Coordinates of C-alpha atoms and ligand atoms in Angstrom, one line a residue:
M10 CA 24.0 -187.3 -55.3
L11 CA 24.4 -187.1 -58.5
F12 CA 26.6 -184.3 -59.7
M13 CA 23.9 -183.1 -61.7
E14 CA 21.7 -181.9 -58.5
F15 CA 25.1 -180.6 -57.3
S16 CA 25.1 -178.4 -60.3
R17 CA 21.7 -177.5 -60.0
C18 CA 22.8 -176.5 -56.3
C19 CA 25.7 -174.2 -57.6
E20 CA 23.7 -172.5 -60.3
K21 CA 21.0 -171.5 -57.8
L22 CA 24.0 -170.0 -55.4
E23 CA 25.1 -168.3 -58.4
A24 CA 22.0 -166.7 -58.8
T25 CA 21.6 -165.9 -55.3
A26 CA 23.1 -162.3 -53.9
G27 CA 22.0 -162.7 -50.5
R28 CA 24.9 -164.0 -48.0
L29 CA 22.1 -165.3 -45.7
D30 CA 20.1 -167.4 -48.7
M31 CA 23.1 -168.7 -49.8
I32 CA 23.7 -170.1 -46.3
D33 CA 20.3 -171.5 -46.4
I34 CA 20.5 -173.3 -50.0
I35 CA 23.3 -174.9 -48.7
S36 CA 22.2 -176.1 -45.1
K37 CA 19.4 -177.8 -46.5
E38 CA 21.3 -179.9 -48.7
L39 CA 23.9 -181.2 -46.1
P40 CA 22.0 -183.5 -43.8
G41 CA 20.7 -185.7 -46.5
L42 CA 24.2 -186.3 -47.8
T43 CA 25.7 -189.5 -47.3
E44 CA 29.2 -190.0 -44.9
E45 CA 31.1 -190.2 -48.3
E46 CA 29.3 -187.5 -49.8
L47 CA 29.2 -184.8 -47.1
P48 CA 32.9 -183.7 -47.4
V49 CA 33.1 -183.8 -51.1
F50 CA 29.6 -181.7 -51.4
V51 CA 31.4 -179.4 -49.0
R52 CA 35.0 -178.6 -50.8
F53 CA 33.4 -178.5 -53.6
V54 CA 31.0 -175.7 -53.3
M55 CA 34.2 -174.1 -52.0
G56 CA 35.7 -174.5 -54.9
R57 CA 38.2 -176.8 -53.6
I58 CA 38.7 -180.2 -54.6
F59 CA 41.2 -182.1 -51.4
A60 CA 41.6 -181.2 -47.9
D61 CA 43.0 -177.7 -47.4
W62 CA 46.0 -179.4 -45.2
S63 CA 46.5 -181.6 -48.4
S64 CA 49.1 -181.2 -51.2
R65 CA 47.8 -183.0 -53.4
K66 CA 47.2 -180.8 -57.0
L67 CA 45.0 -181.8 -59.7
G68 CA 47.8 -180.4 -61.7
I69 CA 45.5 -179.6 -65.0
G70 CA 45.9 -176.3 -66.5
P71 CA 43.7 -174.4 -68.4
N72 CA 45.3 -175.3 -72.0
L73 CA 44.8 -179.2 -71.0
L74 CA 41.4 -178.3 -69.9
Y75 CA 40.9 -176.4 -73.5
E76 CA 41.8 -179.6 -75.0
A77 CA 39.6 -181.4 -73.7
T78 CA 36.9 -179.1 -74.5
G79 CA 37.8 -179.2 -77.9
A80 CA 38.3 -183.0 -78.4
V81 CA 34.5 -183.5 -76.7
A82 CA 33.0 -180.7 -78.1
G83 CA 34.4 -181.5 -81.6
V84 CA 35.9 -177.9 -81.8
T85 CA 39.8 -177.0 -82.3
R86 CA 41.2 -175.8 -79.2
E87 CA 41.6 -172.5 -80.8
K88 CA 37.9 -172.4 -81.0
V89 CA 37.5 -173.0 -77.4
I90 CA 39.6 -170.2 -76.1
E91 CA 38.0 -167.9 -78.6
K92 CA 34.4 -168.7 -76.7
I93 CA 36.2 -168.3 -73.8
N94 CA 37.6 -164.8 -74.7
K95 CA 34.3 -163.9 -75.5
T96 CA 31.8 -164.9 -72.6
G97 CA 35.2 -164.4 -70.2
D98 CA 34.1 -167.6 -68.3
A99 CA 35.8 -170.8 -68.7
G100 CA 32.8 -172.5 -67.2
Q101 CA 30.2 -171.0 -69.4
A102 CA 32.3 -171.7 -72.6
V103 CA 32.8 -175.3 -71.6
E104 CA 28.4 -175.0 -71.0
E105 CA 28.0 -173.6 -74.5
L106 CA 30.2 -175.7 -76.3
L107 CA 29.2 -179.0 -74.7
S108 CA 25.4 -177.6 -75.2
V109 CA 25.8 -178.0 -78.7
K110 CA 27.8 -181.5 -79.0
S111 CA 24.7 -182.5 -76.8
Q112 CA 22.6 -182.4 -79.4
T113 CA 24.8 -185.2 -81.4
T114 CA 25.7 -188.0 -78.8
F115 CA 24.5 -190.1 -76.2
F116 CA 25.8 -189.7 -72.9
H117 CA 27.8 -193.1 -71.4
E118 CA 27.1 -192.8 -67.6
E119 CA 25.4 -190.3 -65.3
L120 CA 27.9 -188.6 -63.2
D121 CA 27.7 -189.0 -59.6
L122 CA 29.2 -186.4 -57.3
V123 CA 31.6 -189.3 -55.5
H124 CA 32.8 -190.5 -58.6
V125 CA 33.5 -187.3 -59.8
Y126 CA 35.8 -187.1 -57.1
N127 CA 37.4 -189.9 -57.6
S128 CA 38.2 -189.1 -60.6
L129 CA 39.9 -186.5 -60.0
I130 CA 42.0 -187.8 -57.1
S131 CA 43.3 -190.9 -59.7
I132 CA 43.9 -187.5 -62.1
A133 CA 46.1 -186.0 -59.3
E134 CA 47.8 -189.3 -58.9
Q135 CA 48.9 -189.8 -62.1
E136 CA 52.6 -188.8 -62.5
G137 CA 55.6 -189.4 -64.8
K138 CA 56.2 -188.8 -68.6
K139 CA 52.7 -189.9 -70.0
S140 CA 51.0 -188.4 -67.0
Q141 CA 49.6 -185.1 -69.2
R142 CA 48.2 -187.5 -71.6
E143 CA 46.7 -190.0 -69.4
K144 CA 45.0 -186.4 -67.6
L145 CA 44.0 -185.5 -70.7
L146 CA 42.1 -188.9 -71.3
A147 CA 40.6 -188.9 -67.9
V148 CA 39.1 -185.2 -68.4
R149 CA 37.7 -186.2 -71.9
R150 CA 35.9 -189.0 -70.2
L151 CA 34.4 -186.7 -67.4
L152 CA 33.6 -184.1 -69.9
G153 CA 31.8 -186.3 -72.2
N154 CA 29.6 -187.9 -69.7
A155 CA 29.0 -184.4 -69.1
H156 CA 25.5 -182.2 -69.5
P157 CA 26.2 -178.7 -70.3
L158 CA 25.5 -177.4 -67.2
E159 CA 27.7 -180.2 -65.1
G160 CA 30.7 -179.4 -67.6
R161 CA 29.9 -175.4 -66.5
Y162 CA 30.9 -176.5 -63.2
L163 CA 33.2 -179.5 -64.1
A164 CA 35.5 -177.1 -65.7
R165 CA 35.3 -174.3 -63.2
I166 CA 36.2 -177.4 -60.3
M167 CA 39.2 -178.1 -62.2
L168 CA 40.3 -174.8 -62.4
E169 CA 39.8 -174.1 -59.0
E170 CA 37.8 -171.5 -59.3
L171 CA 34.0 -172.1 -58.7
R172 CA 33.0 -168.2 -58.7
I173 CA 29.5 -168.7 -57.5
G174 CA 30.3 -166.5 -54.5
V175 CA 30.7 -169.3 -51.6
G176 CA 33.6 -168.4 -49.5
E177 CA 34.4 -170.6 -46.5
G178 CA 32.7 -168.2 -43.8
S179 CA 29.0 -169.3 -45.7
V180 CA 29.9 -172.9 -45.2
R181 CA 30.9 -172.5 -41.8
E182 CA 27.4 -170.7 -41.1
A183 CA 25.6 -173.6 -43.1
I184 CA 27.3 -176.4 -40.9
A185 CA 26.4 -174.9 -37.9
K186 CA 22.7 -174.3 -39.1
A187 CA 21.9 -177.5 -40.6
F188 CA 23.4 -179.9 -37.7
A189 CA 22.6 -177.1 -34.8
V190 CA 26.0 -176.5 -33.8
D191 CA 27.8 -173.2 -32.7
S192 CA 29.4 -171.8 -35.8
V193 CA 32.3 -170.7 -33.0
L194 CA 33.2 -174.7 -32.7
V195 CA 32.9 -175.6 -36.5
E196 CA 35.2 -172.9 -37.0
H197 CA 37.6 -174.3 -34.1
A198 CA 37.5 -177.5 -35.8
M199 CA 38.6 -176.0 -38.8
Q200 CA 41.3 -174.3 -37.6
A201 CA 42.8 -177.5 -36.2
L202 CA 41.6 -180.0 -38.8
N203 CA 42.2 -177.8 -42.0
D204 CA 39.8 -179.5 -43.7
M205 CA 36.1 -178.0 -44.0
G206 CA 34.8 -181.5 -45.3
E207 CA 36.4 -183.6 -42.6
V208 CA 34.9 -180.9 -40.1
A209 CA 31.2 -181.3 -41.6
R210 CA 31.6 -184.7 -41.0
L211 CA 32.1 -184.5 -37.2
A212 CA 29.4 -181.4 -36.8
K213 CA 27.0 -184.4 -38.1
S214 CA 27.7 -185.8 -35.0
G215 CA 27.5 -183.0 -32.7
P216 CA 29.1 -180.8 -31.0
A217 CA 31.1 -183.4 -29.0
A218 CA 33.1 -184.4 -31.8
L219 CA 33.9 -180.7 -33.1
Q220 CA 35.1 -180.2 -28.9
D221 CA 37.2 -182.8 -29.0
V222 CA 38.9 -182.2 -32.4
R223 CA 42.8 -182.9 -32.3
I224 CA 45.7 -181.8 -35.0
T225 CA 47.1 -185.1 -36.5
P226 CA 50.7 -184.8 -37.6
F227 CA 51.1 -184.6 -41.3
H228 CA 48.0 -183.0 -41.6
P229 CA 49.6 -179.2 -41.7
V230 CA 48.1 -176.4 -40.0
R231 CA 47.3 -173.1 -41.5
M232 CA 50.1 -170.3 -40.3
M233 CA 49.3 -167.8 -37.8
L234 CA 50.1 -164.7 -39.9
A235 CA 51.0 -161.0 -38.5
Q236 CA 49.8 -157.6 -38.9
Q237 CA 51.4 -154.2 -39.0
G238 CA 51.2 -152.0 -36.0
S239 CA 53.7 -150.5 -33.4
I240 CA 55.3 -150.7 -30.1
A241 CA 54.0 -148.4 -28.6
E242 CA 50.3 -149.5 -29.4
M243 CA 51.4 -152.9 -28.3
I244 CA 52.8 -152.1 -25.0
E245 CA 50.2 -149.6 -24.0
E246 CA 47.4 -152.3 -25.2
H247 CA 49.0 -155.4 -23.5
G248 CA 51.8 -154.4 -20.9
E249 CA 54.3 -157.0 -21.1
I250 CA 54.6 -158.4 -24.3
A251 CA 57.0 -161.2 -26.3
A252 CA 59.5 -159.8 -29.0
E253 CA 61.4 -162.0 -31.4
F254 CA 63.7 -161.4 -34.5
K255 CA 61.9 -161.0 -37.9
Y256 CA 63.6 -163.5 -39.8
D257 CA 63.4 -162.9 -43.4
G258 CA 63.6 -166.1 -44.7
S259 CA 60.6 -168.8 -45.5
R260 CA 57.8 -169.7 -43.0
F261 CA 58.2 -173.7 -42.1
Q262 CA 55.8 -176.3 -40.0
F263 CA 58.0 -179.2 -38.9
H264 CA 56.1 -182.4 -38.3
K265 CA 57.7 -185.5 -36.1
K266 CA 56.2 -188.3 -34.8
G267 CA 58.8 -191.1 -34.0
N268 CA 61.8 -190.8 -36.5
W269 CA 59.4 -190.1 -39.2
A270 CA 59.6 -186.1 -40.2
R271 CA 58.5 -183.8 -42.7
L272 CA 58.6 -180.0 -43.6
Y273 CA 55.9 -177.9 -44.6
S274 CA 56.0 -174.2 -46.4
R275 CA 53.9 -171.8 -45.6
R276 CA 51.7 -172.2 -48.5
L277 CA 51.4 -175.8 -46.8
E278 CA 53.2 -177.6 -49.6
D279 CA 55.3 -180.6 -48.7
V280 CA 59.2 -179.6 -49.4
T281 CA 60.7 -182.2 -47.3
G282 CA 62.5 -183.3 -50.6
A283 CA 64.2 -180.1 -50.8
L284 CA 65.2 -179.2 -47.5
P285 CA 67.0 -182.4 -45.9
D286 CA 69.4 -180.6 -43.8
V287 CA 66.5 -178.6 -42.1
I288 CA 65.2 -181.9 -41.5
Q289 CA 68.0 -183.1 -40.0
Q290 CA 68.7 -180.1 -37.6
L291 CA 65.6 -180.4 -36.2
L292 CA 65.3 -184.1 -35.9
G293 CA 68.5 -183.6 -33.8
A294 CA 66.8 -180.9 -32.0
T295 CA 64.1 -182.8 -30.1
D296 CA 63.2 -186.0 -29.1
H297 CA 59.5 -185.8 -29.1
D298 CA 56.4 -186.1 -31.5
V299 CA 56.1 -182.1 -32.0
I300 CA 54.7 -180.1 -34.9
L301 CA 56.6 -176.7 -35.0
D302 CA 56.5 -173.7 -36.4
G303 CA 59.5 -171.3 -37.3
E304 CA 61.3 -169.4 -40.4
V305 CA 64.5 -171.0 -42.1
I306 CA 67.2 -168.5 -43.2
A307 CA 70.3 -169.3 -45.3
I308 CA 73.5 -167.8 -43.6
R309 CA 76.6 -167.0 -45.3
D310 CA 79.9 -165.7 -43.5
G311 CA 77.5 -165.3 -39.9
K312 CA 75.1 -163.2 -41.8
P313 CA 71.5 -163.6 -42.8
M314 CA 71.1 -163.7 -47.0
P315 CA 68.7 -162.3 -48.8
F316 CA 65.1 -164.1 -48.8
Q317 CA 65.4 -165.5 -52.6
S318 CA 68.2 -167.6 -51.6
V319 CA 66.2 -169.6 -49.3
L320 CA 63.2 -169.4 -51.7
R321 CA 65.0 -171.0 -54.3
R322 CA 65.9 -173.8 -52.1
F323 CA 62.2 -174.6 -51.4
R324 CA 61.4 -174.5 -54.7
R325 CA 64.3 -177.0 -55.6
R326 CA 63.7 -180.5 -57.1
H327 CA 67.2 -181.3 -58.3
D328 CA 70.8 -181.2 -57.2
I329 CA 69.8 -180.9 -53.6
A330 CA 73.4 -182.2 -52.5
D331 CA 75.0 -179.2 -54.6
A332 CA 72.6 -176.4 -53.1
Q333 CA 73.4 -177.4 -49.5
E334 CA 77.1 -177.1 -49.6
A335 CA 76.7 -174.0 -51.5
I336 CA 74.5 -172.0 -48.6
E337 CA 74.0 -173.4 -45.0
M338 CA 70.2 -172.9 -43.9
V339 CA 69.0 -172.4 -40.3
P340 CA 65.8 -173.0 -38.9
N341 CA 64.6 -170.8 -35.9
V342 CA 62.1 -172.2 -34.1
F343 CA 59.1 -170.0 -32.4
D344 CA 56.1 -171.9 -31.7
I345 CA 54.8 -175.5 -30.7
L346 CA 51.2 -176.7 -31.6
Y347 CA 51.4 -180.2 -31.1
L348 CA 53.3 -181.9 -28.5
D349 CA 53.3 -185.7 -27.8
G350 CA 49.5 -186.2 -28.4
E351 CA 48.7 -182.9 -26.9
T352 CA 46.9 -180.0 -29.4
L353 CA 48.2 -177.1 -28.1
I354 CA 47.3 -174.2 -30.2
D355 CA 44.1 -172.9 -27.7
L356 CA 47.0 -172.6 -24.9
P357 CA 48.4 -168.6 -24.3
L358 CA 51.6 -168.2 -25.8
E359 CA 53.7 -167.8 -22.5
D360 CA 52.6 -171.5 -22.0
R361 CA 53.5 -173.0 -25.1
R362 CA 56.8 -171.2 -25.2
K363 CA 57.6 -173.2 -21.7
R364 CA 56.3 -176.4 -23.3
L365 CA 58.7 -175.3 -26.3
E366 CA 61.4 -174.5 -24.1
S367 CA 60.9 -177.4 -22.5
V368 CA 61.6 -180.4 -25.7
V369 CA 63.4 -178.4 -28.0
N370 CA 67.1 -177.5 -27.0
L371 CA 68.3 -176.1 -30.7
Y372 CA 67.3 -173.8 -33.1
L373 CA 65.0 -171.8 -30.2
A374 CA 64.6 -168.3 -31.5
P375 CA 65.6 -166.2 -28.7
Q376 CA 62.5 -164.1 -27.1
V377 CA 62.9 -161.4 -24.7
V378 CA 60.0 -160.4 -22.9
S379 CA 59.5 -156.9 -21.8
S380 CA 57.2 -154.2 -20.7
D381 CA 59.6 -151.4 -21.6
P382 CA 59.6 -149.7 -24.7
A383 CA 63.2 -148.9 -24.2
V384 CA 64.0 -152.7 -24.0
I385 CA 61.9 -153.8 -26.9
K386 CA 63.4 -150.9 -28.9
K387 CA 67.1 -152.4 -28.5
T388 CA 65.8 -155.8 -29.2
Y389 CA 64.6 -154.1 -32.5
D390 CA 68.1 -152.5 -33.4
D391 CA 69.6 -155.6 -32.5
A392 CA 67.6 -157.4 -34.9
L393 CA 68.5 -154.6 -37.9
A394 CA 72.3 -154.8 -36.8
A395 CA 72.1 -158.4 -37.4
G396 CA 70.6 -158.1 -40.7
H397 CA 67.2 -158.9 -39.9
E398 CA 64.2 -157.8 -40.6
G399 CA 62.9 -156.5 -37.7
I400 CA 60.9 -157.6 -34.8
M401 CA 57.7 -159.8 -34.2
L402 CA 55.7 -158.9 -31.0
K403 CA 53.6 -161.4 -29.9
V404 CA 50.7 -161.3 -27.1
Q405 CA 51.7 -163.4 -24.3
T406 CA 48.1 -164.6 -23.5
S407 CA 47.2 -165.2 -27.0
S408 CA 46.7 -168.7 -28.3
Y409 CA 47.4 -169.9 -32.1
S410 CA 44.6 -168.9 -34.2
P411 CA 46.0 -170.8 -37.6
G412 CA 45.3 -168.6 -40.8
Q413 CA 44.3 -165.5 -38.6
R414 CA 45.7 -162.1 -39.6
G415 CA 44.9 -161.1 -36.1
K416 CA 46.5 -158.0 -33.6
N417 CA 48.0 -160.8 -31.1
W418 CA 51.2 -160.9 -33.9
I419 CA 52.5 -157.4 -34.8
K420 CA 55.5 -157.3 -37.5
I421 CA 58.0 -153.9 -36.9
K422 CA 59.9 -153.4 -39.4
P423 CA 61.8 -150.2 -41.2
E424 CA 59.7 -150.2 -44.6
V425 CA 56.1 -150.5 -44.0
D426 CA 55.2 -149.5 -47.7
T427 CA 54.6 -152.7 -49.2
L428 CA 51.7 -155.0 -50.2
D429 CA 51.2 -158.3 -51.6
L430 CA 48.7 -158.3 -54.2
V431 CA 47.8 -160.9 -56.8
V432 CA 48.6 -160.9 -60.5
I433 CA 44.9 -160.6 -62.8
G434 CA 46.1 -159.3 -65.8
A435 CA 48.6 -157.5 -68.0
E436 CA 49.9 -155.6 -70.9
W437 CA 52.0 -157.0 -73.1
G438 CA 56.1 -155.5 -73.2
E439 CA 56.8 -153.0 -76.1
G440 CA 60.4 -152.8 -78.0
K441 CA 62.6 -155.1 -76.6
R442 CA 60.4 -156.1 -73.9
A443 CA 57.5 -157.2 -76.9
H444 CA 57.8 -161.0 -76.6
V445 CA 57.0 -161.0 -72.6
F446 CA 54.1 -159.1 -70.3
G447 CA 55.2 -155.5 -69.5
S448 CA 52.9 -154.1 -67.2
F449 CA 50.6 -156.0 -64.4
L450 CA 47.4 -155.8 -62.7
V451 CA 47.7 -156.6 -59.7
A452 CA 44.8 -157.0 -57.1
C453 CA 43.7 -157.0 -53.2
Q454 CA 40.7 -159.0 -51.8
D455 CA 37.4 -158.2 -50.2
A456 CA 35.0 -161.0 -48.8
G457 CA 36.1 -163.6 -51.5
K458 CA 36.4 -160.9 -54.4
L459 CA 39.6 -159.3 -56.3
I460 CA 39.6 -155.9 -56.2
P461 CA 42.0 -154.4 -59.1
L462 CA 44.2 -151.7 -57.2
S463 CA 47.3 -150.5 -59.4
R464 CA 48.9 -151.4 -62.5
V465 CA 52.8 -152.1 -61.8
A466 CA 55.3 -151.6 -64.8
T467 CA 58.7 -150.4 -63.1
G468 CA 61.1 -152.5 -61.0
F469 CA 61.6 -155.1 -62.9
S470 CA 64.8 -156.5 -64.5
D471 CA 64.9 -158.3 -67.9
E472 CA 65.3 -161.6 -66.3
Q473 CA 62.3 -161.1 -63.7
L474 CA 59.7 -160.1 -66.7
A475 CA 61.1 -163.4 -68.2
E476 CA 60.6 -165.3 -65.2
V477 CA 57.0 -163.8 -64.4
Y478 CA 56.2 -164.7 -68.1
E479 CA 57.4 -168.3 -67.7
I480 CA 55.2 -168.5 -64.7
L481 CA 51.8 -166.7 -66.2
K482 CA 52.2 -167.7 -69.9
D483 CA 49.9 -170.9 -68.7
S484 CA 47.3 -169.2 -67.1
V485 CA 46.2 -167.0 -69.6
L486 CA 42.5 -166.7 -69.6
K487 CA 41.7 -164.1 -71.8
T488 CA 43.3 -161.7 -74.2
S489 CA 41.9 -158.9 -76.3
G490 CA 44.3 -156.4 -78.2
K491 CA 47.2 -155.9 -76.0
E492 CA 45.5 -156.8 -72.4
V493 CA 45.4 -160.2 -71.2
T494 CA 43.6 -161.9 -67.9
F495 CA 45.2 -164.4 -66.0
E496 CA 43.9 -167.1 -63.6
P497 CA 45.0 -165.2 -60.4
S498 CA 47.7 -167.1 -58.9
L499 CA 50.8 -165.6 -58.9
V500 CA 51.5 -163.1 -55.7
F501 CA 53.7 -160.1 -56.3
E502 CA 55.1 -157.8 -53.4
V503 CA 54.6 -154.2 -54.7
G504 CA 56.3 -151.0 -53.0
Y505 CA 54.8 -147.8 -53.5
A506 CA 55.4 -144.2 -52.4
E507 CA 51.8 -143.4 -50.8
L508 CA 48.0 -144.6 -51.1
Q509 CA 45.6 -142.5 -52.9
A510 CA 41.9 -141.9 -52.7
S511 CA 41.0 -143.0 -56.4
Q512 CA 38.0 -143.4 -58.6
N513 CA 39.6 -145.2 -61.6
Y514 CA 39.7 -148.0 -59.6
E515 CA 36.7 -150.0 -57.8
G516 CA 38.3 -150.3 -54.4
G517 CA 38.5 -146.8 -54.2
F518 CA 42.1 -146.5 -53.6
A519 CA 45.5 -146.5 -56.0
L520 CA 48.8 -146.8 -55.6
R521 CA 51.3 -143.8 -56.1
F522 CA 54.4 -144.8 -57.6
P523 CA 54.0 -148.4 -57.6
R524 CA 57.0 -150.7 -58.3
F525 CA 57.8 -154.7 -58.5
I526 CA 59.9 -155.7 -55.3
R527 CA 59.9 -159.7 -55.9
I528 CA 57.5 -162.7 -56.3
R529 CA 55.9 -164.1 -53.1
D530 CA 55.4 -167.5 -54.0
D531 CA 55.3 -168.6 -50.7
K532 CA 51.8 -166.5 -50.6
D533 CA 48.7 -167.6 -52.2
I534 CA 45.4 -165.3 -52.7
P535 CA 44.4 -165.8 -49.1
D536 CA 47.2 -164.0 -48.0
I537 CA 47.2 -161.0 -50.2
E538 CA 46.4 -157.5 -48.8
T539 CA 42.7 -157.3 -47.8
L540 CA 40.7 -153.9 -48.8
E541 CA 39.7 -153.4 -45.2
S542 CA 43.8 -153.4 -44.0
I543 CA 44.6 -151.2 -46.9
K544 CA 41.9 -148.4 -45.5
E545 CA 43.7 -149.1 -42.2
R546 CA 46.7 -148.2 -44.1
Y547 CA 45.5 -145.1 -45.6
K548 CA 43.9 -144.0 -42.2
R549 CA 47.4 -144.3 -40.6
Q550 CA 49.2 -142.6 -43.5
A551 CA 46.6 -139.9 -43.0
N552 CA 47.1 -139.6 -39.4
S553 CA 51.3 -139.8 -39.4
A554 CA 51.0 -136.9 -42.3
Q555 CA 48.9 -134.8 -39.9
A556 CA 51.5 -135.5 -37.0
Y557 CA 54.4 -134.3 -39.1
Q558 CA 52.5 -131.3 -40.3
T559 CA 51.8 -130.2 -36.4
Ligands
AMP614 P1 54.8 -161.0 -43.3 O1 55.2 -162.0 -44.1 O2 55.7 -159.7 -43.7 O3 53.5 -160.8 -43.3 O4 55.3 -161.4 -42.0 C1 55.2 -162.2 -41.3 C2 55.8 -163.3 -41.6 O5 57.2 -163.2 -40.7 C3 55.3 -164.6 -40.7 O6 54.5 -165.5 -41.9 C4 57.1 -165.6 -40.9 O7 57.0 -166.4 -42.3 C5 57.8 -164.2 -40.5 N1 58.3 -164.6 -39.5 C6 60.2 -164.1 -39.1 N2 60.5 -164.3 -37.9 C7 58.9 -164.5 -37.2 C8 58.7 -164.8 -35.7 N3 59.8 -164.7 -34.8 N4 57.4 -165.0 -35.6 C9 56.8 -165.1 -36.5 N5 57.1 -165.2 -38.1 C10 57.9 -164.7 -38.1

């Protein structure tokens, strides 16, 4: 497939509003693609480049892209940024700039979908001192051969924000339709493989291949997530439930095959190098080939330390040995997804737990199983007394659903009034904070769209504002007056006093007394709060206010 054909397809999708029409357009493209093209097309159309399990990063910031565009279009970087500010979209700006260029230059070669993918792989593989320069040259080469329309989508793919409204759900349905397989099977395969490209390839060979999927060690699986709820509701609905401490640290997934082991963060980044102590501990806990799910906490004087100290270790690239001495890291293992070649995610929790207990003898998170609210409440009190965040309640019969924030895992903690939201804009600070961003616009998600929810201007220390500035300064997409717009990626945990219905924000809600709690760099856009769950919180808030009054 030529990259031009792919671009035309994107253009068509961008102009299509209906989800069913989108599914139809995508499903018609899939059967004609070769084995090699199919996974690339599927990932690209979702705005992704690599498999979701892959830690590979393109390593191109907006600035590098602007510079390359400027070089190809024969204008300065400032002109490129000006154009982006005007159009509000890097893709469109690149398209417009290339269309001026295309009147004067000849193209050297026609871009091909797989060729573009291979070029992106080599860009990602550039490492070391000269890598930025090499990356810049490679991006220039790609853009230099791109027609304006291709430039639009190439730029957006490189920024990993395609903006054509195609979510994973639509692609799942399109695959099901194209190859006449059940979309539940497609979803099931996606949960185990964590790569829609590979899933499409299997779907092409039929339902048996999808049914047969196995988790592969060292291809991390998305983490199962939790919702808020109450002890009473859980017991009422399920009777006997499993309760575990809710550790306030960092989530990990440990993969081991023979003597080879890797550790992945909640965002599925490979953090093996940063945590050799944890790897050693877990290697000592089992002789089997396993994939384990757990939370690692930092301990000092027998007490858990704040979650930030754990994150600092996850991020660490240098002086690892010194860091190991300062604080003790303790993994707490609470689930098993794979054992000696067998994929376990479809087993009920109680069976997974039995398997876990039979092969892991250290670092197991204790579990209390009971239908008695008093027993569960006591576990909760014990958790808080020991310095943990609260408890997790889990449905005994539930399978492990990767990436799902379902009702099978419920978190109970004293403070329920925080939301994880992505930063989409900011205003420059004032006075002594004039050189950093001072107030931030944060958003929740709704069906693949980001919905602004609040401005956050309090709760920051000067150090935190400086840190946030460092993280965000290269993600500025647009500046107008004191306002800046960011490429969304940084997640804040935001505290608030109350949710209010509001016409001021598109989602219909606003936060009363929003305040910054902390950066959640273990979280990504898919992990942020959904508008749906905010509506539920709003309802729950209204109910408890009523209960309080009567
Ligand atoms: P939250 O980040 O507030 O949505 O809470 C869910 C997170 O709690 C999970 O993603 C884990 O990182 C963490 N956690 C701590 N203890 C447990 C546990 N026993 N079971 C599952 N998740 C846990």
